[in-house]
CSV table of C-alpha atoms and ligand atoms in Angstrom, one decimal:
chain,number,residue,atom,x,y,z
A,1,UNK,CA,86.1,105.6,97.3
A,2,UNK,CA,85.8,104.4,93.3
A,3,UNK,CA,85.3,100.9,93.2
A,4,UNK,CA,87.2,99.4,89.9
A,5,UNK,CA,86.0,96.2,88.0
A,6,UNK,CA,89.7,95.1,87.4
A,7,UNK,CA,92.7,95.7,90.5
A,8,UNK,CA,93.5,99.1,90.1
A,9,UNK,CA,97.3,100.1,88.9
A,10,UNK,CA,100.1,101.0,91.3
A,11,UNK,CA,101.8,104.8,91.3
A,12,UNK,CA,105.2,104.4,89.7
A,13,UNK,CA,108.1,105.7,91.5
A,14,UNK,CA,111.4,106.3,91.5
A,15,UNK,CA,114.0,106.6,94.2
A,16,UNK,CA,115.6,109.9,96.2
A,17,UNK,CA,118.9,109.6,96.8
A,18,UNK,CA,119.8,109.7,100.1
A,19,UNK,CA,116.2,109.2,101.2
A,20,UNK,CA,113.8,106.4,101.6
A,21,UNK,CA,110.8,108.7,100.0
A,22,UNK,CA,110.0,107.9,96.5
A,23,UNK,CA,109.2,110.6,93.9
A,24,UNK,CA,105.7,109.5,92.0
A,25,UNK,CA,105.8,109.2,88.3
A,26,UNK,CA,103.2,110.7,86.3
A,27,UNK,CA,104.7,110.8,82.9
A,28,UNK,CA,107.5,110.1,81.2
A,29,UNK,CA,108.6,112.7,78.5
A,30,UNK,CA,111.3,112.3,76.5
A,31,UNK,CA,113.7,114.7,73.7
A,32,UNK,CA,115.1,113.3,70.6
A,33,UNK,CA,118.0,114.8,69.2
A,34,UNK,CA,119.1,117.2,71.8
A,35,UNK,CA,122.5,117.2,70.8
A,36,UNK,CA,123.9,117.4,67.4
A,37,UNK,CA,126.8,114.8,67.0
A,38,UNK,CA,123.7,112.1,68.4
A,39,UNK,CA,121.2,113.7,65.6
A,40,UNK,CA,124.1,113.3,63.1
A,41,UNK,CA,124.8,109.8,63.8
A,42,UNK,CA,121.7,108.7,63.1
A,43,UNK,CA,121.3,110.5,60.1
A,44,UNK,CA,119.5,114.0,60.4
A,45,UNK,CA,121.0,117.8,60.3
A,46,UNK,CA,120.3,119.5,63.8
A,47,UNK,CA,120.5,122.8,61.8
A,48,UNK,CA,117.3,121.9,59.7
A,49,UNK,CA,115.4,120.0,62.5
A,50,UNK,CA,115.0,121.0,65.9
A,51,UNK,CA,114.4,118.4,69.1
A,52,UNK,CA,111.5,117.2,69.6
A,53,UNK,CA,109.1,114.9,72.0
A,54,UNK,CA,107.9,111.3,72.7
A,55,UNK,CA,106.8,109.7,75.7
A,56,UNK,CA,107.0,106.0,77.2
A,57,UNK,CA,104.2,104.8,80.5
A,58,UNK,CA,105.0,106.0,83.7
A,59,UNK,CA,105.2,102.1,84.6
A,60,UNK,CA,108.0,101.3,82.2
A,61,UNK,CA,110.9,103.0,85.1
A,62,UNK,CA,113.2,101.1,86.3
A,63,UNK,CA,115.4,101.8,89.3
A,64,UNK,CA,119.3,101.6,89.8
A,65,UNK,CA,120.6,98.2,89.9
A,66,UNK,CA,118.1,96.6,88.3
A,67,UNK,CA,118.1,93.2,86.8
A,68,UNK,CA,116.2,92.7,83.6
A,69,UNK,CA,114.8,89.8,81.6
A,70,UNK,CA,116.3,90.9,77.6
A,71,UNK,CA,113.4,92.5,75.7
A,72,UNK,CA,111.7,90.7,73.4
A,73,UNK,CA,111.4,91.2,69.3
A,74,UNK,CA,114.7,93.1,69.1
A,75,UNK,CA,118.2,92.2,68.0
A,76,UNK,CA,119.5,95.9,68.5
A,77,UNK,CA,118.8,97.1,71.9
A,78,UNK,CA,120.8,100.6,72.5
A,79,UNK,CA,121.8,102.6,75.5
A,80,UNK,CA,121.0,105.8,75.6
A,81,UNK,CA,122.6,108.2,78.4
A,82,UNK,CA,120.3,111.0,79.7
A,83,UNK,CA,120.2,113.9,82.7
A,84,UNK,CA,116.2,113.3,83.5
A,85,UNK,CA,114.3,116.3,84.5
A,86,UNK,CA,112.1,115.7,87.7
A,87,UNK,CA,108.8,118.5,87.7
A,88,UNK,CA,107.7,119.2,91.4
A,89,UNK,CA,105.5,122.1,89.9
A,90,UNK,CA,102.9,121.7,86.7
A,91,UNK,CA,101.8,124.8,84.6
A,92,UNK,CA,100.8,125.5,80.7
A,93,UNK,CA,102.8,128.1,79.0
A,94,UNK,CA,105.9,128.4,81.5
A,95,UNK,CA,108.4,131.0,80.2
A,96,UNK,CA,111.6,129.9,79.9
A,97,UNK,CA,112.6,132.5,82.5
A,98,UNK,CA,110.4,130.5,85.3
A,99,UNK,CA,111.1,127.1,83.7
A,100,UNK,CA,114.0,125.9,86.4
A,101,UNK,CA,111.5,127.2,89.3
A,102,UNK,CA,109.4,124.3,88.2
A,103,UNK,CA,112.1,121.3,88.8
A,104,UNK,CA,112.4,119.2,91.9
A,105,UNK,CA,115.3,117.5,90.9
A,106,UNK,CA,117.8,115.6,88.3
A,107,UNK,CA,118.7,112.0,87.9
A,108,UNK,CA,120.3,109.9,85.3
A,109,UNK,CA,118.8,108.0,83.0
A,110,UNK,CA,119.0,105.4,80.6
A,111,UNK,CA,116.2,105.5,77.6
A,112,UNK,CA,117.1,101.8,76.4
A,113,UNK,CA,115.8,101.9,73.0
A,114,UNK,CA,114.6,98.7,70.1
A,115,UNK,CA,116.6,100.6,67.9
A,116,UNK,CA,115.8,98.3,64.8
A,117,UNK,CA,112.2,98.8,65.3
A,118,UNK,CA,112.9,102.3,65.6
A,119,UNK,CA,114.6,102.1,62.1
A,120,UNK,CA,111.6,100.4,61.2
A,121,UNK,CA,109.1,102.5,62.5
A,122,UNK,CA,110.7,105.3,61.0
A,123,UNK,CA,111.0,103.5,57.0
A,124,UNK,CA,107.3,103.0,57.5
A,125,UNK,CA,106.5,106.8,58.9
A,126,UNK,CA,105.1,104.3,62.0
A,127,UNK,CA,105.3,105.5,65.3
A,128,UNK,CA,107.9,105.2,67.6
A,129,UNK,CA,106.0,103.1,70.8
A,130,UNK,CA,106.6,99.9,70.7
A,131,UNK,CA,110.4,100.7,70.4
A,132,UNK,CA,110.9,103.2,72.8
A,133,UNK,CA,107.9,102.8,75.6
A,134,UNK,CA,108.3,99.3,76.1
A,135,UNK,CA,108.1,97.4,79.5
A,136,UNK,CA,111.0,98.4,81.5
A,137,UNK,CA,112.7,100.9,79.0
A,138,UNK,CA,112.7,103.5,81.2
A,139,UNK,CA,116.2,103.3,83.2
A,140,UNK,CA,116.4,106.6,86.3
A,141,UNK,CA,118.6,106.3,89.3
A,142,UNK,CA,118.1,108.4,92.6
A,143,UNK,CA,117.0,111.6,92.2
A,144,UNK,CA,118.6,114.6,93.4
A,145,UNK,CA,116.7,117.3,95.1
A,146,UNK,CA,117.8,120.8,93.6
A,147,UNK,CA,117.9,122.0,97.0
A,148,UNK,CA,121.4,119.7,97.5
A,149,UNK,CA,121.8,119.4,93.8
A,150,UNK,CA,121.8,123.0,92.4
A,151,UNK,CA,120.1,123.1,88.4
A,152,UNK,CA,122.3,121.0,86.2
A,153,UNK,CA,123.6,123.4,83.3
A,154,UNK,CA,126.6,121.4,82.6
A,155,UNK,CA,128.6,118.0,83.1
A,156,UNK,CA,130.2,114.7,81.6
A,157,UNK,CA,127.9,112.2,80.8
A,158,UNK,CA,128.7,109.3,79.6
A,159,UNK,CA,127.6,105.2,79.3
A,160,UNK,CA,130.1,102.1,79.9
A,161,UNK,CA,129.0,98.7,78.9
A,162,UNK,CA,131.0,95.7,80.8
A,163,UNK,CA,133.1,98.5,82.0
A,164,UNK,CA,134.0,100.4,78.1
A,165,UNK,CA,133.1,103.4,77.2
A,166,UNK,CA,130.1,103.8,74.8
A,167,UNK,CA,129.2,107.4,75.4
A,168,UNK,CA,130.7,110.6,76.6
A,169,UNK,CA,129.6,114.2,76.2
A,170,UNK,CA,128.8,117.3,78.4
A,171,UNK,CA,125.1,118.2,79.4
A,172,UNK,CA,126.1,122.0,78.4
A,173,UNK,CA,126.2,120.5,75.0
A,174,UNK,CA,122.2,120.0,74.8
A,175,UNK,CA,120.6,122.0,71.8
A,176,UNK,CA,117.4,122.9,74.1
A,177,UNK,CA,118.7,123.6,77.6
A,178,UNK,CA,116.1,123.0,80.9
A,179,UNK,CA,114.5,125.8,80.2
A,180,UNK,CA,113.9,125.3,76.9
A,181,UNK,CA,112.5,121.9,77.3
A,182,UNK,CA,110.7,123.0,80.7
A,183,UNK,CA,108.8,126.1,78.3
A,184,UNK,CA,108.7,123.9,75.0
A,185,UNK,CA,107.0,121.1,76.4
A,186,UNK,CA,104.5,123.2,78.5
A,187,UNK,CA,102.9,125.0,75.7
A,188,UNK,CA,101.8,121.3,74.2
A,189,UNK,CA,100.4,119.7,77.5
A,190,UNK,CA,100.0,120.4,80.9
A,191,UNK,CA,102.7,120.2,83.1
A,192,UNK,CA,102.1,118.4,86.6
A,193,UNK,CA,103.9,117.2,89.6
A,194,UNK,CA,105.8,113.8,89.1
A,195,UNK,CA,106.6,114.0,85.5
A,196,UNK,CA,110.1,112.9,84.4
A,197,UNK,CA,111.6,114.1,81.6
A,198,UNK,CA,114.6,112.4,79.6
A,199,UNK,CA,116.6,115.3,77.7
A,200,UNK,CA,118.6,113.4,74.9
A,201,UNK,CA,121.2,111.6,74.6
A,202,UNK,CA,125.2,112.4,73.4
A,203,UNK,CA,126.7,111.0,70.4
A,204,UNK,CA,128.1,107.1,70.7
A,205,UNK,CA,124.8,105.5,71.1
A,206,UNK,CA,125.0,101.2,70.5
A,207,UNK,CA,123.7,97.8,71.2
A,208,UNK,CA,123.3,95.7,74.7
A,209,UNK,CA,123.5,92.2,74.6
A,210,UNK,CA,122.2,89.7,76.8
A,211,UNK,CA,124.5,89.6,79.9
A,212,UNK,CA,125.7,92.5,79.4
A,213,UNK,CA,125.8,95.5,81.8
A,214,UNK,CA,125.1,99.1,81.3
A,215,UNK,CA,126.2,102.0,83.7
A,216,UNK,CA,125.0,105.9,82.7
A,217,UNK,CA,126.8,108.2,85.1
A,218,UNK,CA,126.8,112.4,85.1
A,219,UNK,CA,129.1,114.6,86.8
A,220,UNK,CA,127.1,115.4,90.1
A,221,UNK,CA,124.7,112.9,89.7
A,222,UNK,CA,126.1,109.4,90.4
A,223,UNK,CA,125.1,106.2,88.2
A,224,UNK,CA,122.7,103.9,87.5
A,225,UNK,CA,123.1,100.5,86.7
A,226,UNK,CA,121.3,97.9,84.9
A,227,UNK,CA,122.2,93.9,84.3
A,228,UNK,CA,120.8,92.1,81.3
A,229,UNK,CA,119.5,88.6,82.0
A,230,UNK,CA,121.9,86.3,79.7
A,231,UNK,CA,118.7,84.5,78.3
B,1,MN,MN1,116.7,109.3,74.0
């Protein structure tokens, strides 16, 4: 066995529903601007610029009902409702024909976002890190197995904060569907068992403030929950 000079890190993991396994996280992809009312709100034409990717650590998950310290250095901490995309088997170069073969399961997600660093990052041409992959950022409630699940091609999706409505949309509504992503993303790194991927989010993105909380939900999926300490 390797011995390390420092204590070695745990494998993240998130939960199954209806199941006390846990599904191991290996990465943690995620699409911007999958739908076009989102990329229009935030000021871009999703007929002149396709999706694309950014990842955050595998540690930075965070289960259902979660309670979270408020992250630091922001004053604009958004919601971002998501169906997440579990991978059971890897590949380079899937086909969009054998993409959905590839996918254990679904989930919901939440990619909370620093979305004035983002604006930052962005003015600077910066990347996006520190305001997307930071500790805890990373929101995914139970999984589903597509064996009780079924693939996911359509479904409301929405985010409440204290109980109002931020977000709504319909997963059918993505610009890339599963397969695309599944195909897209293969042909730029390796696909392997345990990565997550977070597909976009709907139009209605907005802030979180302390004490606040934040429920994603999707048609077929359930919720996930997260409380904001009130600093
Ligand atoms: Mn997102």
């Amino acid at each position: 066995m390797t011995q390390f000079v420092v204590p070695s890190v745990e494998v993240s993991s998130v939960a199954i529903f209806g199941s006390n396994l846990r599904f191991p996280v290996r990465r943690i992809f995620c699409v911007g601007r999958n739908y076009a009312e989102h990329a229009r709100e935030m000021g871009n034409d999703p007929d002149r610029e396709p999706p694309f990717f950014f990842t955050k650590p595998a540690d930075a998950i965070v289960d259902d009902a979660a309670i979270l310290p408020f992250p630091s250095q922001t004053e604009n901490l958004h919601h971002e409702a998501e169906l997440v995309v579990a991978i059971d088997t890897g590949g380079t170069d899937i086909t969009p024909n054998d993409a959905l073969a590839h996918v254990w399961g679904y989930g919901v997600g939440n990619d909370l976002t620093r979305r004035d660093m983002q604006a930052a990052a962005k003015a600077a041409r910066r990347p996006w890190d520190m305001a997307k992959g930071f500790d805890n950022s990373a929101v995914c409630g139970p999984l589903h197995p597509v064996a009780e699940s079924g693939h996911i091609e359509s479904g409301a999706i929405t985010a409440h904060v204290n109980g109002n409505c931020r977000q709504t949309g319909d997963v059918a509504d993505m610009i890339w569907s599963i397969s695309d992503i599944v195909a897209t993303l293969s042909g730029l790194v390796t696909l392997a068992p345990g990565d997550l991927i977070y597909t976009g989010t709907p139009a209605g993105v907005g802030p979180i403030k302390p004490g606040d909380s934040c429920t994603i939900a999707i048609n077929g999926l359930g919720s996930v929950t997260t409380t904001f300490a009130a600093n």
